[in-house]
Tab-separated table of C-alpha atoms in Angstrom:
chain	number	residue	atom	x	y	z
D	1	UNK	CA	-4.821	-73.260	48.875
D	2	UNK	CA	-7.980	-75.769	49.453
D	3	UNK	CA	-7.986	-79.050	47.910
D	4	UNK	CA	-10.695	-79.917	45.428
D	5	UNK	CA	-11.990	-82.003	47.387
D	6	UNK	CA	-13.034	-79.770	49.902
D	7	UNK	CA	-14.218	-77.625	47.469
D	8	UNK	CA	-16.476	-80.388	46.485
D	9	UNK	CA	-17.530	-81.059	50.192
D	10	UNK	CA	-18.266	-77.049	50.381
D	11	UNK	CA	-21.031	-77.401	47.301
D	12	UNK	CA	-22.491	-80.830	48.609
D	13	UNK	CA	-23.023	-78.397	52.071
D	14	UNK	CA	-24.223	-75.767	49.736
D	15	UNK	CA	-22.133	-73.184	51.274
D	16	UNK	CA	-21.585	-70.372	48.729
D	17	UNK	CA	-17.491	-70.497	50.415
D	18	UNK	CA	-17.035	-73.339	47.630
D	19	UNK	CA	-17.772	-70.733	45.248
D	20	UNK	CA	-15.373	-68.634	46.591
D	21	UNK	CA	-12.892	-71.625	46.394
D	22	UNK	CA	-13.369	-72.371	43.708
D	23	UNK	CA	-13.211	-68.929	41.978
D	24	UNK	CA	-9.819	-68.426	44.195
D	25	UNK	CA	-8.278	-71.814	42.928
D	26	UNK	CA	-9.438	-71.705	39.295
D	27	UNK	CA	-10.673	-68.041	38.257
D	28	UNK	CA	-7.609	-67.242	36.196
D	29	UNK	CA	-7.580	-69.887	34.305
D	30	UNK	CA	-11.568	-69.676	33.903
D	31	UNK	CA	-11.104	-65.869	33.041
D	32	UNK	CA	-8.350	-66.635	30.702
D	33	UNK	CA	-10.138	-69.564	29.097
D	34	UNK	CA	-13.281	-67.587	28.461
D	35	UNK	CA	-11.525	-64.261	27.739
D	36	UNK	CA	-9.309	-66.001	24.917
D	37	UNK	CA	-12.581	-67.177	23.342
D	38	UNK	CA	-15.009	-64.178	23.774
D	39	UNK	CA	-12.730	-61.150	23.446
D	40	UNK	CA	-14.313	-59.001	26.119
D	41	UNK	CA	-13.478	-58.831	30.052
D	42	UNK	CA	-16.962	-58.276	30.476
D	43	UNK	CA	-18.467	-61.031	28.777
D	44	UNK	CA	-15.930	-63.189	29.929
D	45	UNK	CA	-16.738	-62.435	33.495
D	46	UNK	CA	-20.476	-63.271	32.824
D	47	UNK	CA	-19.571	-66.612	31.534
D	48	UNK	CA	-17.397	-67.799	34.345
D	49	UNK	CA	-20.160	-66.589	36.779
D	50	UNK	CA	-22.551	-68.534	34.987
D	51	UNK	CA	-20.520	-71.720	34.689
D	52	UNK	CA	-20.134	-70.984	38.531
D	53	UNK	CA	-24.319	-71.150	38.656
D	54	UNK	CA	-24.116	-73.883	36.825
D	55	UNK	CA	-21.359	-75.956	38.871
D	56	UNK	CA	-23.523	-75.159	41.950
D	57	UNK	CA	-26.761	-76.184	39.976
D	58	UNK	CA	-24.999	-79.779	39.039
D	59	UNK	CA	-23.154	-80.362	42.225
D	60	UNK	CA	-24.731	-82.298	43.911
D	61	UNK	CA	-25.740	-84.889	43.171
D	62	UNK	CA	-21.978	-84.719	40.397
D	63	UNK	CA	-19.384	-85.086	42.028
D	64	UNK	CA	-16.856	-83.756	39.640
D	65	UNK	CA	-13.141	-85.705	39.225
D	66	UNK	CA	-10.734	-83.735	38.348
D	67	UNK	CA	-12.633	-80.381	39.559
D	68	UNK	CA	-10.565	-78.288	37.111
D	69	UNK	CA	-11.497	-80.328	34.082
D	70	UNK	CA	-14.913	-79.985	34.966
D	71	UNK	CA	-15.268	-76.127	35.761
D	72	UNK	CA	-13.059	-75.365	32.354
D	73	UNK	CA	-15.265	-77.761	30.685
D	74	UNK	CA	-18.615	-75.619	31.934
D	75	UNK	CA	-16.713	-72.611	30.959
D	76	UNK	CA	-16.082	-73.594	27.328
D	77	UNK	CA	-19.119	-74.721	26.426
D	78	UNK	CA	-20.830	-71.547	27.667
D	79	UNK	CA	-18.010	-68.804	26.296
D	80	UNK	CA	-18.252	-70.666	22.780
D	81	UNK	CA	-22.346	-69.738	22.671
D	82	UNK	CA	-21.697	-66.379	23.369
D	83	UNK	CA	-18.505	-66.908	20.679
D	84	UNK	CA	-20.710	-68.174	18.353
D	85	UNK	CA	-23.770	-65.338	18.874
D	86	UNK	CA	-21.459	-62.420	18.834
D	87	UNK	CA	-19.009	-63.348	16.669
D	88	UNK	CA	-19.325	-65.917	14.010
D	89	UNK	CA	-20.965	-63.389	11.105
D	90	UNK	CA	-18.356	-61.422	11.719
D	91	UNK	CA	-15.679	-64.918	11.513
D	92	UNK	CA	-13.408	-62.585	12.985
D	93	UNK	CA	-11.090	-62.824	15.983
D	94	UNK	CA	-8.218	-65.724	17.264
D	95	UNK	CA	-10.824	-68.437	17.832
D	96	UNK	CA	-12.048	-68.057	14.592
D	97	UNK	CA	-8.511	-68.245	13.422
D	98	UNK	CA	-7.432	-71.491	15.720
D	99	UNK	CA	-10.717	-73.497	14.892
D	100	UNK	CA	-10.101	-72.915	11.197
D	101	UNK	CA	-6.447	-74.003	11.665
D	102	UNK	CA	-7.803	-77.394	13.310
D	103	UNK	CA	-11.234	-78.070	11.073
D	104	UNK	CA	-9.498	-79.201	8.155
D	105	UNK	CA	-8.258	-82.482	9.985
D	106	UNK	CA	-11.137	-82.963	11.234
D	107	UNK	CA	-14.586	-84.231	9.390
D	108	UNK	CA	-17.464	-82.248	9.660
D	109	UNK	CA	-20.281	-83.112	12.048
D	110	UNK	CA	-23.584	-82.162	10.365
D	111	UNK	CA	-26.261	-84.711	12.060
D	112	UNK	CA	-27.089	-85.988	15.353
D	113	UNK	CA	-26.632	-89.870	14.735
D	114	UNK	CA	-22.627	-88.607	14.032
D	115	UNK	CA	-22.568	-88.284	18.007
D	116	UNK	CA	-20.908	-91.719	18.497
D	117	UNK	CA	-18.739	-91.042	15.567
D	118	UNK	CA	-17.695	-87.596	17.428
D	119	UNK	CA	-16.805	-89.855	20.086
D	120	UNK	CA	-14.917	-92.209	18.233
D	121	UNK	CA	-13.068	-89.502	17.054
D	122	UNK	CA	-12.302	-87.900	19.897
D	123	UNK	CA	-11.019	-91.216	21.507
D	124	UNK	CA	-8.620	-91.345	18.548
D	125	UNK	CA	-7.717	-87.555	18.708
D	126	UNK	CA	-6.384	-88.501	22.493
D	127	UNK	CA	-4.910	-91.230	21.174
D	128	UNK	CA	-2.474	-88.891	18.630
D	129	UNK	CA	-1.942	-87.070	21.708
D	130	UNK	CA	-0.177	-89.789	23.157
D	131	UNK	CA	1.986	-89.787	20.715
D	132	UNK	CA	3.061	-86.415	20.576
D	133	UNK	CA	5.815	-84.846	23.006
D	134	UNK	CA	4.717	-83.498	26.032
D	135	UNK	CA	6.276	-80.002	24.656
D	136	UNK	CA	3.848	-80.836	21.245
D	137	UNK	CA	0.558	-81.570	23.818
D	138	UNK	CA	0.785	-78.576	25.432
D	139	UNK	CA	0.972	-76.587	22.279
D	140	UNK	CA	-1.583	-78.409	20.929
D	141	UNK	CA	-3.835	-77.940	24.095
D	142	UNK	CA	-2.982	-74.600	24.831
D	143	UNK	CA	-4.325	-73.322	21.386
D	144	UNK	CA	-7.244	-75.482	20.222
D	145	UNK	CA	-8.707	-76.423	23.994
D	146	UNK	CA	-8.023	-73.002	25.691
D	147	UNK	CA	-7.921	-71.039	22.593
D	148	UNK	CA	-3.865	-69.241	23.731
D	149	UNK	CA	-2.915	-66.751	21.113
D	150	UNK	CA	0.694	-67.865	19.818
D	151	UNK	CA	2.486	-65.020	22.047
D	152	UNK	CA	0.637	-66.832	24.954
D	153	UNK	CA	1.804	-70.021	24.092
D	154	UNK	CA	5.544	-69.215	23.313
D	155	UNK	CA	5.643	-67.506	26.650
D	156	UNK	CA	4.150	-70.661	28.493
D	157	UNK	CA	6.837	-73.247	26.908
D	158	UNK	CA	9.590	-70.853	25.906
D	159	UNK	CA	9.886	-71.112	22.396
D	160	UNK	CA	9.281	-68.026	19.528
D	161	UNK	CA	5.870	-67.034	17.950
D	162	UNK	CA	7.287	-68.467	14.939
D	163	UNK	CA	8.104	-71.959	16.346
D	164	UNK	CA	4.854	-72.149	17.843
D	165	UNK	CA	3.065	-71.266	14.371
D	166	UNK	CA	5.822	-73.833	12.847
D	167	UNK	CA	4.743	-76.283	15.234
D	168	UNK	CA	1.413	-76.279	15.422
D	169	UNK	CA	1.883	-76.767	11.650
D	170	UNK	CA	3.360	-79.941	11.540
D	171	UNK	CA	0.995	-81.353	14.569
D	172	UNK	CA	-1.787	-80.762	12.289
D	173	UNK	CA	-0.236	-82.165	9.611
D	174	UNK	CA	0.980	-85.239	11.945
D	175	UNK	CA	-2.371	-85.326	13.275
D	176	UNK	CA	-4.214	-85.544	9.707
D	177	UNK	CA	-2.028	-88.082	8.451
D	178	UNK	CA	-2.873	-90.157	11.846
D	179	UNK	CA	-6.317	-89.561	11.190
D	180	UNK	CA	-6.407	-90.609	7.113
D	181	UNK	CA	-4.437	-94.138	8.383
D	182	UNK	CA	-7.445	-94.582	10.597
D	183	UNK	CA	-9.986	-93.950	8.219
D	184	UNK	CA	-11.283	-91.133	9.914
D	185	UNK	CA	-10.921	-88.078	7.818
D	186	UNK	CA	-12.902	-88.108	4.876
């Protein structure tokens, strides 16, 4: 498989191959990602390929480090407006579930001068990462950054459905208490 780098090189040359890299190299986890979030294969699909226009739209002149971070990052953003324009009068589906699991340690964000706040916070929130097992991270990541139902999860790291939902119980309250000693959550 092609190194990220190359894939890079490919987009600075604007050949449309880096596409194709980069779809071969990261597609399932893009589909996954965006599928977990939207709940159809065919909006899904029309997210990735338009966080693939819009990775060939920013690079160049970005020159993206880590290349996976980057392309999931695009992905997100853009599966979560379609999320949020299909699906949040209806507050139905996992998402809906797994960011109303998470929003109670976290403080609501209502105005634009909370920006460097949201930053602050999310420098702390990596910070509790650090602290947790590796085993706790990717339970942690695998539901609130790419959205994994539980099954998905206790597949990935071996454990039961009810272990994860145990789990990701006690992170949350772990990470709240973290978050009260730091003054953070209101």
């Amino acid at each position: 498989m092609i190194d990220d780098e190359k894939i890079i090189d490919l987009f600075f040359e604007r050949s449309e191959q880096g596409i194709r890299e980069l779809d071969n190299k990261y597609g399932a986890v893009c589909h996954n990602l965006s599928y977990n979030i939207v709940n159809s294969r065919q909006d899904a699909e029309e997210c990735v390929n338009d966080a693939y226009l819009g990775a060939w739209n920013a690079i160049p002149p970005v020159h993206p480090n880590p290349l996976l971070s980057y392309i999931v990052k695009i992905v997100r953003n853009i599966s979560l407006k379609i999320y949020w324009r299909k699906e949040a009068a209806k507050r139905s589906g996992h998402y809906t579930i797994a960011l109303e699991e998470i929003e109670g340690c976290i403080a609501d964000q209502k105005t634009v001068e909370d920006e460097i706040e949201a930053r602050e916070l999310a420098r702390i929130i990596e910070a509790f990462l650090d602290t947790l097992t590796a085993k706790e991270r990717v339970i942690f990541m695998r539901r609130y950054a790419y959205a994994d139902t539980y099954a998905d999860i206790a597949k990935r790291v071996g454990i039961s459905e009810k272990n994860v939902s145990v789990r990701l119980t006690l992170i949350r309250q772990k990470m709240k208490q973290y978050l009260i000693e730091r003054e953070v959550f209101v």
